[in-house]
PDB file of C-alpha atoms and ligand atoms in Angstrom:
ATOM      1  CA  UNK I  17      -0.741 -34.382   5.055  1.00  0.00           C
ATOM      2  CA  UNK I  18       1.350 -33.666   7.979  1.00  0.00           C
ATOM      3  CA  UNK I  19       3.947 -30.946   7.701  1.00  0.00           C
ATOM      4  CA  UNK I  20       6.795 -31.973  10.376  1.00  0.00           C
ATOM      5  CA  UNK I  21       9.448 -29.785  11.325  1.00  0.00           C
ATOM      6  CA  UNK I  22      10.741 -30.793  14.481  1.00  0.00           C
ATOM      7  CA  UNK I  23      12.327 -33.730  15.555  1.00  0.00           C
ATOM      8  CA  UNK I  24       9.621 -33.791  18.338  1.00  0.00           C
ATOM      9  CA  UNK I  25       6.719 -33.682  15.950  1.00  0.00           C
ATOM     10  CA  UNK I  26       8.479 -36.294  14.214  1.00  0.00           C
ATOM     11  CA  UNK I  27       8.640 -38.634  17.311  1.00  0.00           C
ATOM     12  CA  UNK I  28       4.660 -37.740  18.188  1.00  0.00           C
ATOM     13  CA  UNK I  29       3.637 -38.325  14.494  1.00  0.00           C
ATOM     14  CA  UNK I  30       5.359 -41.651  14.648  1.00  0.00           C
ATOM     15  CA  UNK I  31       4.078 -42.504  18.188  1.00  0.00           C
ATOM     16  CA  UNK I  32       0.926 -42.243  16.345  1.00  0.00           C
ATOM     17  CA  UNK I  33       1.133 -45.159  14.127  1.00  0.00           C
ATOM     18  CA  UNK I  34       3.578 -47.534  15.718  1.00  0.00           C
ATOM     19  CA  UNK I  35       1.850 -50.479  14.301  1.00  0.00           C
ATOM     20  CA  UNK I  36       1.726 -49.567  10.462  1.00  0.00           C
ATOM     21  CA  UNK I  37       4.562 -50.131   7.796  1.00  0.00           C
ATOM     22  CA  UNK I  38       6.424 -46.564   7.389  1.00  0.00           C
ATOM     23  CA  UNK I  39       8.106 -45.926   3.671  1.00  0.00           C
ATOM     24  CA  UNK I  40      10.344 -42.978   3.679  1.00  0.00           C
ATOM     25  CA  UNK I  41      11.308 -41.195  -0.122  1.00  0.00           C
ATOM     26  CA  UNK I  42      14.335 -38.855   0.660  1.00  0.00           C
ATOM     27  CA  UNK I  43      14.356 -36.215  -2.144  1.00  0.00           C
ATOM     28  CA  UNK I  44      15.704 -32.638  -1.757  1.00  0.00           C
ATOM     29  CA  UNK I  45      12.700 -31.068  -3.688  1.00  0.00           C
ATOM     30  CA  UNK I  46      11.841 -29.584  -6.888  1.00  0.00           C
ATOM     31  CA  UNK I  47       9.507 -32.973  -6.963  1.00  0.00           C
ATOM     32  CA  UNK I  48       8.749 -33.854 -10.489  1.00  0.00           C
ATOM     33  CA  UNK I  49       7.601 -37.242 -11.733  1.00  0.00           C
ATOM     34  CA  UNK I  50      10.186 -39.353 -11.033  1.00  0.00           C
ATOM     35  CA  UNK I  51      10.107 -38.325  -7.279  1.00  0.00           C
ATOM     36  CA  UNK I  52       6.088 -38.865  -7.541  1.00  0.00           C
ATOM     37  CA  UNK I  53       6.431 -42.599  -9.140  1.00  0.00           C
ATOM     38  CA  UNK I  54       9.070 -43.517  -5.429  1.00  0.00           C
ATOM     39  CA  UNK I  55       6.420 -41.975  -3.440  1.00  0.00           C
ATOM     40  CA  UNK I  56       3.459 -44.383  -5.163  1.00  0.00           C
ATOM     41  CA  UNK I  57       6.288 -47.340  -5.351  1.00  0.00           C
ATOM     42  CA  UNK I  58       5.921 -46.657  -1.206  1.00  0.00           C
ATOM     43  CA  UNK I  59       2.686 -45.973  -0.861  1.00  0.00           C
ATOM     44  CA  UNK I  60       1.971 -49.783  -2.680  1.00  0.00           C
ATOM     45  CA  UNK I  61       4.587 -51.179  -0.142  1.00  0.00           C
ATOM     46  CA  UNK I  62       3.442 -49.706   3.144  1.00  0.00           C
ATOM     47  CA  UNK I  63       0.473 -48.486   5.077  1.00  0.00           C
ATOM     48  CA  UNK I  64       1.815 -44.541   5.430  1.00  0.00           C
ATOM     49  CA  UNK I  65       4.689 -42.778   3.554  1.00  0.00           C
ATOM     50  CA  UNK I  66       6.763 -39.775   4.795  1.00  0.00           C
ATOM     51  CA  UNK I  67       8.488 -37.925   2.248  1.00  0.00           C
ATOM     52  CA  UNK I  68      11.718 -35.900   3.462  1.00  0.00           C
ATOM     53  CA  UNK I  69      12.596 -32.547   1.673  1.00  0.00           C
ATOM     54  CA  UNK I  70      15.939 -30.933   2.296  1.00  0.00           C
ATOM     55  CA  UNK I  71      18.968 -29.776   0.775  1.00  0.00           C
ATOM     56  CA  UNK I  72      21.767 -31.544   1.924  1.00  0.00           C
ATOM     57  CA  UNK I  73      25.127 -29.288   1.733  1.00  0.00           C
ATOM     58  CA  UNK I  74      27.495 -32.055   2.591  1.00  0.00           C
ATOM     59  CA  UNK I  75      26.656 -33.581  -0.868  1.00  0.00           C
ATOM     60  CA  UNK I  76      27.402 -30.584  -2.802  1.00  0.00           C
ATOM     61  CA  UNK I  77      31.440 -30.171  -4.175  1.00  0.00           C
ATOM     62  CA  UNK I  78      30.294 -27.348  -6.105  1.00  0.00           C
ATOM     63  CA  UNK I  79      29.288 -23.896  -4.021  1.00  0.00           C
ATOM     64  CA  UNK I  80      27.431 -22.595  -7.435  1.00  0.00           C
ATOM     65  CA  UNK I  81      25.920 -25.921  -7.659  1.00  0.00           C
ATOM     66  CA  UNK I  82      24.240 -25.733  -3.724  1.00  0.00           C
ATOM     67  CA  UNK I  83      23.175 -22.348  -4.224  1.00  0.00           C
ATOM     68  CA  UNK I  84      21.441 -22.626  -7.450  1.00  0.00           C
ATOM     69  CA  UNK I  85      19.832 -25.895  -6.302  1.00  0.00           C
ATOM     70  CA  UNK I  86      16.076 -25.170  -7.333  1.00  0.00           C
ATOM     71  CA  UNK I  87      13.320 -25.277  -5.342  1.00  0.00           C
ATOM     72  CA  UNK I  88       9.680 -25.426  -5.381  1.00  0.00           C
ATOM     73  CA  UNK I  89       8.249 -25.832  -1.843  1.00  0.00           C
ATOM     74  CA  UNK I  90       4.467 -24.848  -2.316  1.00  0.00           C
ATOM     75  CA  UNK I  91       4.182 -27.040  -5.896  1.00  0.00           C
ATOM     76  CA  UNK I  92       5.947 -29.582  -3.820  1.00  0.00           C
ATOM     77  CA  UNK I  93       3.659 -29.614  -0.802  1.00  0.00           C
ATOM     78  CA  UNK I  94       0.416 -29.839  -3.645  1.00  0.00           C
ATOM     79  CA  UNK I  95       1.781 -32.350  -5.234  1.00  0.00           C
ATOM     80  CA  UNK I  96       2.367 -34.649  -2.320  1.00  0.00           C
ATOM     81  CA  UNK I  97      -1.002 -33.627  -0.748  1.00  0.00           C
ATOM     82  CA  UNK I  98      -2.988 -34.655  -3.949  1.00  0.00           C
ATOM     83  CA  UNK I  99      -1.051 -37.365  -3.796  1.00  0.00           C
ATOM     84  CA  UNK I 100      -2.300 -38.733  -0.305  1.00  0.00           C
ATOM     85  CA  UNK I 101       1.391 -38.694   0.905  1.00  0.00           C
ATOM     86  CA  UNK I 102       1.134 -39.131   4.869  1.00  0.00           C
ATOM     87  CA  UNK I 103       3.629 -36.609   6.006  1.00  0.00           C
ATOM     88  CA  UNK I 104       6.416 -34.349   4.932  1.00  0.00           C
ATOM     89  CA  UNK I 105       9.386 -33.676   6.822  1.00  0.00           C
ATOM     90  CA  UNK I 106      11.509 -30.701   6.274  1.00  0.00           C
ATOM     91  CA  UNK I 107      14.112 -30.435   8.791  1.00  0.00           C
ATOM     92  CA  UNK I 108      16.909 -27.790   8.950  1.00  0.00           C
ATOM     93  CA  UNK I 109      20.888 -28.328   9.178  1.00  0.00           C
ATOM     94  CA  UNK I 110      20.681 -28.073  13.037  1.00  0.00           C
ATOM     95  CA  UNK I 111      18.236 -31.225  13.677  1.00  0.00           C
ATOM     96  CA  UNK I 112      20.024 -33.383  11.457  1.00  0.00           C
ATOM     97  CA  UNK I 113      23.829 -32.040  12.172  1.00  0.00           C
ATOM     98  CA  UNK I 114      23.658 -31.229  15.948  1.00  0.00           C
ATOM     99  CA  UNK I 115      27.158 -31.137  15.732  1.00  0.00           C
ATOM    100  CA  UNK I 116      27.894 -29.067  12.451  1.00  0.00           C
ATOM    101  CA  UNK I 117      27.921 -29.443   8.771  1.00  0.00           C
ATOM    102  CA  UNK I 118      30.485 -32.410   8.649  1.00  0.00           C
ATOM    103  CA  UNK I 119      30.245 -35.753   7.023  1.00  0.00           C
ATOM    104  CA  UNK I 120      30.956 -39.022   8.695  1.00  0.00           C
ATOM    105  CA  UNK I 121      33.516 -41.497   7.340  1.00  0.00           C
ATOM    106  CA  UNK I 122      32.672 -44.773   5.683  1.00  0.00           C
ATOM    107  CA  UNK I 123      34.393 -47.337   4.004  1.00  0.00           C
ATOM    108  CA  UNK I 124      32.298 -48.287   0.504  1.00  0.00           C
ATOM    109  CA  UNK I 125      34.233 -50.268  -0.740  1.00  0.00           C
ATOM    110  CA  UNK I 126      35.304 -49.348  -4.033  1.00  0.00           C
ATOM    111  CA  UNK I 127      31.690 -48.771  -5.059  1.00  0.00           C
ATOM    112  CA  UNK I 128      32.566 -44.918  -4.995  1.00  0.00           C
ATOM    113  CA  UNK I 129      35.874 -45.356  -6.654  1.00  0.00           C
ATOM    114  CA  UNK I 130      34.794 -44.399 -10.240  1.00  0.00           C
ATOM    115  CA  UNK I 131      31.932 -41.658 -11.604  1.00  0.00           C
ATOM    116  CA  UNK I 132      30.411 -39.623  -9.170  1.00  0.00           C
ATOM    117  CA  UNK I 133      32.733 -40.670  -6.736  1.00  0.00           C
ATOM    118  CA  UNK I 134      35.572 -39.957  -8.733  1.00  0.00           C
ATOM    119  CA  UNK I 135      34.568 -36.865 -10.058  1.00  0.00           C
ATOM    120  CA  UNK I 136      32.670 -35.399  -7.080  1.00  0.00           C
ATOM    121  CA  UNK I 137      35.023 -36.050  -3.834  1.00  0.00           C
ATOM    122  CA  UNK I 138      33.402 -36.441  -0.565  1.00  0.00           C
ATOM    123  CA  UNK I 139      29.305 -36.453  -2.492  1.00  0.00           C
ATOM    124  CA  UNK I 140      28.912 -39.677  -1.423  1.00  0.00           C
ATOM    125  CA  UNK I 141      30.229 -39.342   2.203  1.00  0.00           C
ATOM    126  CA  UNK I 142      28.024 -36.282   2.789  1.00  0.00           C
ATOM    127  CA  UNK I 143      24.916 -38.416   0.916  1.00  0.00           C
ATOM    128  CA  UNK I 144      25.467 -41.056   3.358  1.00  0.00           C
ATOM    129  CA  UNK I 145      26.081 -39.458   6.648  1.00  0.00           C
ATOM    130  CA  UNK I 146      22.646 -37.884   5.816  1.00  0.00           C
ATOM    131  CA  UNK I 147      20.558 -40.796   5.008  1.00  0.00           C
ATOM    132  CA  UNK I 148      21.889 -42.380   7.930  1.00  0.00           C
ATOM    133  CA  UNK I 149      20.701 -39.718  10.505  1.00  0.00           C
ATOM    134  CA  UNK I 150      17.522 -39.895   8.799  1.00  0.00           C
ATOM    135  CA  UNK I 151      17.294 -43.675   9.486  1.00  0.00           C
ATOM    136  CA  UNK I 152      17.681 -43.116  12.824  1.00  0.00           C
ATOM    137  CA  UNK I 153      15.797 -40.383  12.898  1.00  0.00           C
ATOM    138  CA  UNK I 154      12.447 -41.689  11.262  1.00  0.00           C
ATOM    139  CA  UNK I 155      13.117 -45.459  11.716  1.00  0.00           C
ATOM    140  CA  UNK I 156      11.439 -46.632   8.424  1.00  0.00           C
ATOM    141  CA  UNK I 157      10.364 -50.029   7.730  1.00  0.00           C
ATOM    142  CA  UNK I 158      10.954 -49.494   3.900  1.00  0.00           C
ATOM    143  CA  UNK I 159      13.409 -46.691   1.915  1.00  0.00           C
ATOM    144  CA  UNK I 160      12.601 -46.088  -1.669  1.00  0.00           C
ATOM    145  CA  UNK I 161      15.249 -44.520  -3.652  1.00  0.00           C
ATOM    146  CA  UNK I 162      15.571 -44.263  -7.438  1.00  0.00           C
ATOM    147  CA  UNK I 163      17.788 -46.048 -10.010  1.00  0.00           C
ATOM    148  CA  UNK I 164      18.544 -42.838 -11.932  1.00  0.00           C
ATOM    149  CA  UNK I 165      21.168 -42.204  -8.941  1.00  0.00           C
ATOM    150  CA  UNK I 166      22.231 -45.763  -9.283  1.00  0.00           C
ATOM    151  CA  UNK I 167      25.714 -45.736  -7.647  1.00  0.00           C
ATOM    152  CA  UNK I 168      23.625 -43.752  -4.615  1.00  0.00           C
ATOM    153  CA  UNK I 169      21.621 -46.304  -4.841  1.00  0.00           C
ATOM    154  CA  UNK I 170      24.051 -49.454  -4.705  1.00  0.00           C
ATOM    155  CA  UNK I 171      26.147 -47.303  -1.532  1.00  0.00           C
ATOM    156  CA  UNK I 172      22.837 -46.780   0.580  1.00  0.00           C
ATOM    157  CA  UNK I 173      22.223 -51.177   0.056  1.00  0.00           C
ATOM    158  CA  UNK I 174      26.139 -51.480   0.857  1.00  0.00           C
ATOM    159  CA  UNK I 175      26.107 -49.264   4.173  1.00  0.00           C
ATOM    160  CA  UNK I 176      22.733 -50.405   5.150  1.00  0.00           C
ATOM    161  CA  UNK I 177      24.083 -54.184   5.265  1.00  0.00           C
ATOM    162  CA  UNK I 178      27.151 -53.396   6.356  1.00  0.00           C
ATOM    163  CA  UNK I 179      25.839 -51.180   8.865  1.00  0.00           C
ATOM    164  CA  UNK I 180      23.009 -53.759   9.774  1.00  0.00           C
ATOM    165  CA  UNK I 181      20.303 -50.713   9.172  1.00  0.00           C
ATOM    166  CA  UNK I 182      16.237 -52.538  10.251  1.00  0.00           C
ATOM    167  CA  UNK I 183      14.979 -50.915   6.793  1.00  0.00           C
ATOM    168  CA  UNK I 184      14.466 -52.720   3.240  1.00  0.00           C
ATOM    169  CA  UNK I 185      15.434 -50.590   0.364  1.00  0.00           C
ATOM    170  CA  UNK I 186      13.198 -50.577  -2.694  1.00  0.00           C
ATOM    171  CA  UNK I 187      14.936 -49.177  -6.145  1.00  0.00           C
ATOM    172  CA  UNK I 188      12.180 -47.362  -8.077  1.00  0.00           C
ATOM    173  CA  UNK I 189      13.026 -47.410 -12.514  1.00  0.00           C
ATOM    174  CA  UNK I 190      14.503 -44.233 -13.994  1.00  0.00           C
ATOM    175  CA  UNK I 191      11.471 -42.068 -14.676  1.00  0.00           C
ATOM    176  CA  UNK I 192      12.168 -39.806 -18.365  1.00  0.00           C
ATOM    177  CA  UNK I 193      10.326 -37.369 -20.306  1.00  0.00           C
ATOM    178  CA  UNK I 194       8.348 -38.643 -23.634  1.00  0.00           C
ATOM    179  CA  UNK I 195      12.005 -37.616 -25.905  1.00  0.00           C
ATOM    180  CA  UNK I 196      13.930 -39.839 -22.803  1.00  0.00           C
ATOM    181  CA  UNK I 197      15.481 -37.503 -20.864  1.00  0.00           C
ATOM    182  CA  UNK I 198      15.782 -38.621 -17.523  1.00  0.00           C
ATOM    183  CA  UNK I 199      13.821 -36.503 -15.439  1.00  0.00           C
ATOM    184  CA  UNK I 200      16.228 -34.559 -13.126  1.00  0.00           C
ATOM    185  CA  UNK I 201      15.336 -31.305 -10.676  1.00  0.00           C
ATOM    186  CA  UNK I 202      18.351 -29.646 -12.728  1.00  0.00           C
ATOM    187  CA  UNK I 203      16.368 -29.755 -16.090  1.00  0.00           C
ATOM    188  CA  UNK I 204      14.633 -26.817 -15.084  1.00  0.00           C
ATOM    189  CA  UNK I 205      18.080 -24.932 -15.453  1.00  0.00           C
ATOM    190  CA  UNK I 206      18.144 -25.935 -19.013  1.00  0.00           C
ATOM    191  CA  UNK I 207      17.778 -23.753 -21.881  1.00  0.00           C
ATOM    192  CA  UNK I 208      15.206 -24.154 -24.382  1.00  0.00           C
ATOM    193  CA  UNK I 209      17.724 -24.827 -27.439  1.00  0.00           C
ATOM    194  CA  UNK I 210      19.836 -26.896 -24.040  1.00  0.00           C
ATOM    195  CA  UNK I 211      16.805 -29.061 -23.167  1.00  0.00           C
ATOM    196  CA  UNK I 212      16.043 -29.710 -26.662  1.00  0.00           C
ATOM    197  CA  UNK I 213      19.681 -31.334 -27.316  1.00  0.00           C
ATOM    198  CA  UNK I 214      19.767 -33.201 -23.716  1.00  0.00           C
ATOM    199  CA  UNK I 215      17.342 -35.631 -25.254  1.00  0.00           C
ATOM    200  CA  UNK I 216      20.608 -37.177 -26.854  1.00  0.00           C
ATOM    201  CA  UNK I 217      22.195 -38.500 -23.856  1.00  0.00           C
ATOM    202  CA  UNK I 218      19.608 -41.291 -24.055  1.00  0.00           C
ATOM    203  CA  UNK I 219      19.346 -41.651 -27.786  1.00  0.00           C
ATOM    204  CA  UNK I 220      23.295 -42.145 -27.747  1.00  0.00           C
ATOM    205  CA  UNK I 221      23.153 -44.778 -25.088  1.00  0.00           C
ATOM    206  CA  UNK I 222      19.954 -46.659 -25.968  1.00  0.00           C
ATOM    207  CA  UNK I 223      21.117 -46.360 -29.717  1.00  0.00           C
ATOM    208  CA  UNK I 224      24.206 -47.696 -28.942  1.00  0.00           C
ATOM    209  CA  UNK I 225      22.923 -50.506 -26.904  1.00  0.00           C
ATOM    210  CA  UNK I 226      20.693 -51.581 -29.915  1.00  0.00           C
ATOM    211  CA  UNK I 227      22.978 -51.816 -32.172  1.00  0.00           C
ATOM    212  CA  UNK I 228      25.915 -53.662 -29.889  1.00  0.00           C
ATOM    213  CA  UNK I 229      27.689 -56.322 -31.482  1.00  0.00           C
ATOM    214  CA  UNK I 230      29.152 -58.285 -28.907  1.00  0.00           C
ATOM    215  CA  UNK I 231      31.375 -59.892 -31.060  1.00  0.00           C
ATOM    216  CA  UNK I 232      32.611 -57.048 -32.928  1.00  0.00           C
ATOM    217  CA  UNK I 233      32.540 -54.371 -30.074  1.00  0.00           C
ATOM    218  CA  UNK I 234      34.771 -54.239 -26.877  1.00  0.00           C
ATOM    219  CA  UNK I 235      34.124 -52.029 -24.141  1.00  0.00           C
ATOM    220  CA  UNK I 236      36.040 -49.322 -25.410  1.00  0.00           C
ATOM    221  CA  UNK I 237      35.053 -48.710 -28.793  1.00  0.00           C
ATOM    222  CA  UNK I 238      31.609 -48.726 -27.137  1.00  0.00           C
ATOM    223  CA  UNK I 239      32.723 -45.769 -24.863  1.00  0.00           C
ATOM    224  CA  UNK I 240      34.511 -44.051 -27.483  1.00  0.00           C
ATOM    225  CA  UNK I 241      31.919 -44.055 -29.950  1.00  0.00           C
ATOM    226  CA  UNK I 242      28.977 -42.537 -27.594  1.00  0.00           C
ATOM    227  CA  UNK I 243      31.744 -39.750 -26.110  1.00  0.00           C
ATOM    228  CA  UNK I 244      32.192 -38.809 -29.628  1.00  0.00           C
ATOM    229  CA  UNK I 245      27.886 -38.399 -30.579  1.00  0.00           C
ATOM    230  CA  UNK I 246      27.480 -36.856 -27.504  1.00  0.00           C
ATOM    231  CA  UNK I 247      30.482 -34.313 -27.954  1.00  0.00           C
ATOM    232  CA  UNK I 248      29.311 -33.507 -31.187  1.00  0.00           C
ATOM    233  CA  UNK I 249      25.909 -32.351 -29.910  1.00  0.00           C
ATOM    234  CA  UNK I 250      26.632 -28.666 -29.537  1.00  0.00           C
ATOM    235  CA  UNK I 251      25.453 -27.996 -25.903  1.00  0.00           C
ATOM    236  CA  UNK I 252      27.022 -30.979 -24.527  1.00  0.00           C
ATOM    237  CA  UNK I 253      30.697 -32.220 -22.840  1.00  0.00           C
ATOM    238  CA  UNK I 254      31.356 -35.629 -21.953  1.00  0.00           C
ATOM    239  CA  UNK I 255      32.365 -35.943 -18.528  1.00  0.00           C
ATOM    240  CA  UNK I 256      32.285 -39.883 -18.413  1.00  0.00           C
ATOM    241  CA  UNK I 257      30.745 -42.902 -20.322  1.00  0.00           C
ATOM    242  CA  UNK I 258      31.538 -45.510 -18.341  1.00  0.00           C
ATOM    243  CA  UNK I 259      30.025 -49.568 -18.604  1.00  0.00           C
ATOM    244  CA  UNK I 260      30.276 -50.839 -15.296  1.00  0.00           C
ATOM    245  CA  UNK I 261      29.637 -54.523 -13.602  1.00  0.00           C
ATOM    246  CA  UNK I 262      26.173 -53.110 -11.790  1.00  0.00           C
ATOM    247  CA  UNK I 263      27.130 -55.139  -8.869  1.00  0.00           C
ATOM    248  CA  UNK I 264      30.665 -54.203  -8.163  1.00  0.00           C
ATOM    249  CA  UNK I 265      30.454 -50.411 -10.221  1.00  0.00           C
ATOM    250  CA  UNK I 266      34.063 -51.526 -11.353  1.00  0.00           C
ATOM    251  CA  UNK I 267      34.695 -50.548 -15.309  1.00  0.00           C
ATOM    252  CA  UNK I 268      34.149 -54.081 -17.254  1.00  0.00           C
ATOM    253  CA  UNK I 269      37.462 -55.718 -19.086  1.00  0.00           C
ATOM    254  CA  UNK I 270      35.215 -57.006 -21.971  1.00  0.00           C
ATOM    255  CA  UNK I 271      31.536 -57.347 -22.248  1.00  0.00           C
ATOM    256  CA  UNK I 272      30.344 -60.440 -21.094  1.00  0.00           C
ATOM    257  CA  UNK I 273      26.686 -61.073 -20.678  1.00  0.00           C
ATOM    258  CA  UNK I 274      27.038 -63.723 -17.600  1.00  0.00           C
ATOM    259  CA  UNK I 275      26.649 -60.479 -15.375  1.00  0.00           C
ATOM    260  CA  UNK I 276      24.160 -57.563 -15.201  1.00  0.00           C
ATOM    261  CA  UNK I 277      26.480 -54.376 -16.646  1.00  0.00           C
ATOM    262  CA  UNK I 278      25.256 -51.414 -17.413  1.00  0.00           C
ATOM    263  CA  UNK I 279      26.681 -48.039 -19.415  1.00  0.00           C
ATOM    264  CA  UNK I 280      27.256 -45.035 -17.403  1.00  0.00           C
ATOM    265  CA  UNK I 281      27.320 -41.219 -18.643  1.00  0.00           C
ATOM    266  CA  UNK I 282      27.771 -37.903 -16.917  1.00  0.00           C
ATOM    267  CA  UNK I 283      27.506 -34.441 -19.144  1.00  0.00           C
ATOM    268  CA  UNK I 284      27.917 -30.890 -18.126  1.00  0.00           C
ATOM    269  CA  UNK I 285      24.547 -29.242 -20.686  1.00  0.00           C
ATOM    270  CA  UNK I 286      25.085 -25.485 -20.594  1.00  0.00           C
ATOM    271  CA  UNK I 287      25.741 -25.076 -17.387  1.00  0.00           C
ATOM    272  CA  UNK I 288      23.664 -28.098 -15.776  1.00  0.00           C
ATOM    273  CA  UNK I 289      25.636 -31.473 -15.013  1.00  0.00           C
ATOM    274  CA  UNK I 290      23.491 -34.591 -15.586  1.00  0.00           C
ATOM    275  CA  UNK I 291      23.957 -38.070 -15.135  1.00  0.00           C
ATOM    276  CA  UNK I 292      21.708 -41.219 -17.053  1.00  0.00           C
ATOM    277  CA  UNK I 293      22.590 -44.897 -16.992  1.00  0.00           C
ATOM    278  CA  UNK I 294      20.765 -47.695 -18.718  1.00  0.00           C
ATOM    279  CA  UNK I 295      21.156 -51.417 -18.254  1.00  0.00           C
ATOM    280  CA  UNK I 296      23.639 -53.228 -21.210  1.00  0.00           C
ATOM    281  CA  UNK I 297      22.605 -56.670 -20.637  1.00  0.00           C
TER     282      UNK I 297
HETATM  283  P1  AMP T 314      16.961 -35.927  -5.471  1.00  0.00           P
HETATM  284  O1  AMP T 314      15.822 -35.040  -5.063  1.00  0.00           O
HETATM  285  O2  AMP T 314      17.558 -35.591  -6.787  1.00  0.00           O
HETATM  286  O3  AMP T 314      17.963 -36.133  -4.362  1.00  0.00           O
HETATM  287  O4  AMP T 314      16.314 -37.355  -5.708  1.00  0.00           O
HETATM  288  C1  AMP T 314      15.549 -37.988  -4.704  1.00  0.00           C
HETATM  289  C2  AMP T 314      15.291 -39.414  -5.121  1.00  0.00           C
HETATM  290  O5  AMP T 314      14.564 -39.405  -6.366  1.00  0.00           O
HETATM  291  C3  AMP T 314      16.574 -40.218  -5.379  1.00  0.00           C
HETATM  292  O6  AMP T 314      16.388 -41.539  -4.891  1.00  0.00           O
HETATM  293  C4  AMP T 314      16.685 -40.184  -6.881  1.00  0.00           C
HETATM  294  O7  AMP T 314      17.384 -41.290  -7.411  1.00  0.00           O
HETATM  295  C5  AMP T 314      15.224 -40.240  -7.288  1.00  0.00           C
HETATM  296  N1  AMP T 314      15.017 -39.740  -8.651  1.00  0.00           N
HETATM  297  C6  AMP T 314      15.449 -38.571  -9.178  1.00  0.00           C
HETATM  298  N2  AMP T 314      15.117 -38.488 -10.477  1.00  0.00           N
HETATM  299  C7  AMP T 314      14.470 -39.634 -10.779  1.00  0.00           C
HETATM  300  C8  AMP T 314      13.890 -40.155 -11.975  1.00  0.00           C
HETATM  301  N3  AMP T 314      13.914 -39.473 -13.118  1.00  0.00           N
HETATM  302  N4  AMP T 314      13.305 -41.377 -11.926  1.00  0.00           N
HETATM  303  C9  AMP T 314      13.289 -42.081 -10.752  1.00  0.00           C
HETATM  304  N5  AMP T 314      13.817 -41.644  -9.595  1.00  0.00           N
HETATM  305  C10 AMP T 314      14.401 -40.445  -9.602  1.00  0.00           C
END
């Protein structure tokens, strides 16, 4: 596996296979699973995969968040070397923001108007202005990035059309651990007694979306019911549950089952903020 960390060896290494079908997996480290099952997704798609590691600080809104970020570099350079990954790239702030750490400005369209975007100001602008410069950068064929992010996910389709960006993005299924939790580089954070109790996030939802009555049950009493059993596990505060259309990421009047919704949650665990979302119907 190729370790690239210039935007010269990045050119060469390219150079190199001109011909072949590149897949590119953004992650900013601490690989576990889920990252793994995006870089097989591209390795099924295409004939070589490069696999970016980096922190991006744009992203971050929270200083304590950035600087606790974890990170794993040697297990992560293993892992994607038993793997058979092609290359890793693991630029610093100065290749990819020649001209300082600032974000660009985009217009998404309302897709960042609620969740993240509503409780993390300017994540998504600092998300995007770096998986833009890595487009142009590494000028993949194919992008893989994963549904547990899935309003990242529906801004990176929206700015790549808008945008007319040469690369076809592949969403990769929310990986979890055997009790459900979706796997996150933040888990690691977690306290035993913390981890334990995080399971609930998706026994809430996926309970709740079992037993949905769509007769009985509007939107809000569907909300309202899974903010109360998740506030009433003892490690865990409701930021949002939030059941979106998972086209337009605008909160849904009523259900109604002619359009893919799903059910949105964000939770601060101890100290670690994580995010799940499952599909309603
Ligand atoms: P991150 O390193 O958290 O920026 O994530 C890098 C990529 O991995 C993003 O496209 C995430 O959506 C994706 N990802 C993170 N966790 C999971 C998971 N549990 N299952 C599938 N994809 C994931």
């Amino acid at each position: 596996m190729k370790h690239i960390r210039s935007i010269e060896e990045l050119a060469r290494w390219k150079s190199e296979g001109r011909e072949k079908k590149l897949g590119f997996v953004p992650t900013m480290g601490a690989l576990h699973k889920g990252h793994l099952s995006l870089v097989q997704l591209s390795q099924e798609k295409c004939d070589r995969t490069l696999v970016s590691i980096y922190v991006n600080p744009t992203q971050f809104n929270n200083k304590e968040d950035f600087a606790k970020y974890p990170s794993t570099l040697e297990a992560d350079l293993s892992a994607l070397e038993a793997m058979g990954c092609d290359a890793v790239f693991l630029p610093d702030a100065e290749m990819l923001y020649p001209e300082g750490l600032k974000s660009r400005r985009f217009d998404f369209e309302g897709l960042d108007r609620h969740m993240e975007g509503a409780g993390r100001p300017g994540h998504f602008e600092g998300m995007a202005t770096v998986v833009t410069r890595f487009f142009a950068l590494i000028e993949p064929d194919v992008a893989v990035f994963g549904e547990k992010d899935y309003q990242q996910l529906s801004i990176i389709r929206h700015v790549v059309a808008k945008e007319n960006w040469p690369v076809e993005i592949l969403p990769g299924p929310i990986f979890r651990e055997a009790d459900g939790l979706a796997m996150s580089s933040r888990n690691m954070r977690l306290l035993p007694h913390e981890r334990k109790e995080s399971a609930q996030i998706y026994a809430v939802l996926s309970r709740a979306i079992s037993t949905l009555d769509l007769e009985k049950t509007t939107r809000k009493t569907f909300e309202k019911a899974c903010i109360k059993a998740l506030d009433a596990v003892p490690s865990i505060r409701v930021e949002y549950v939030s059941c979106c259309d998972a086209a337009t990421l605008q909160p849904l009047d009523e259900f109604n089952t002619s359009r893919p919704a799903r059910v949105f949650a964000a939770v601060q665990c101890g100290k670690v903020r994580l995010i799940d979302n499952l599909p309603l119907f």
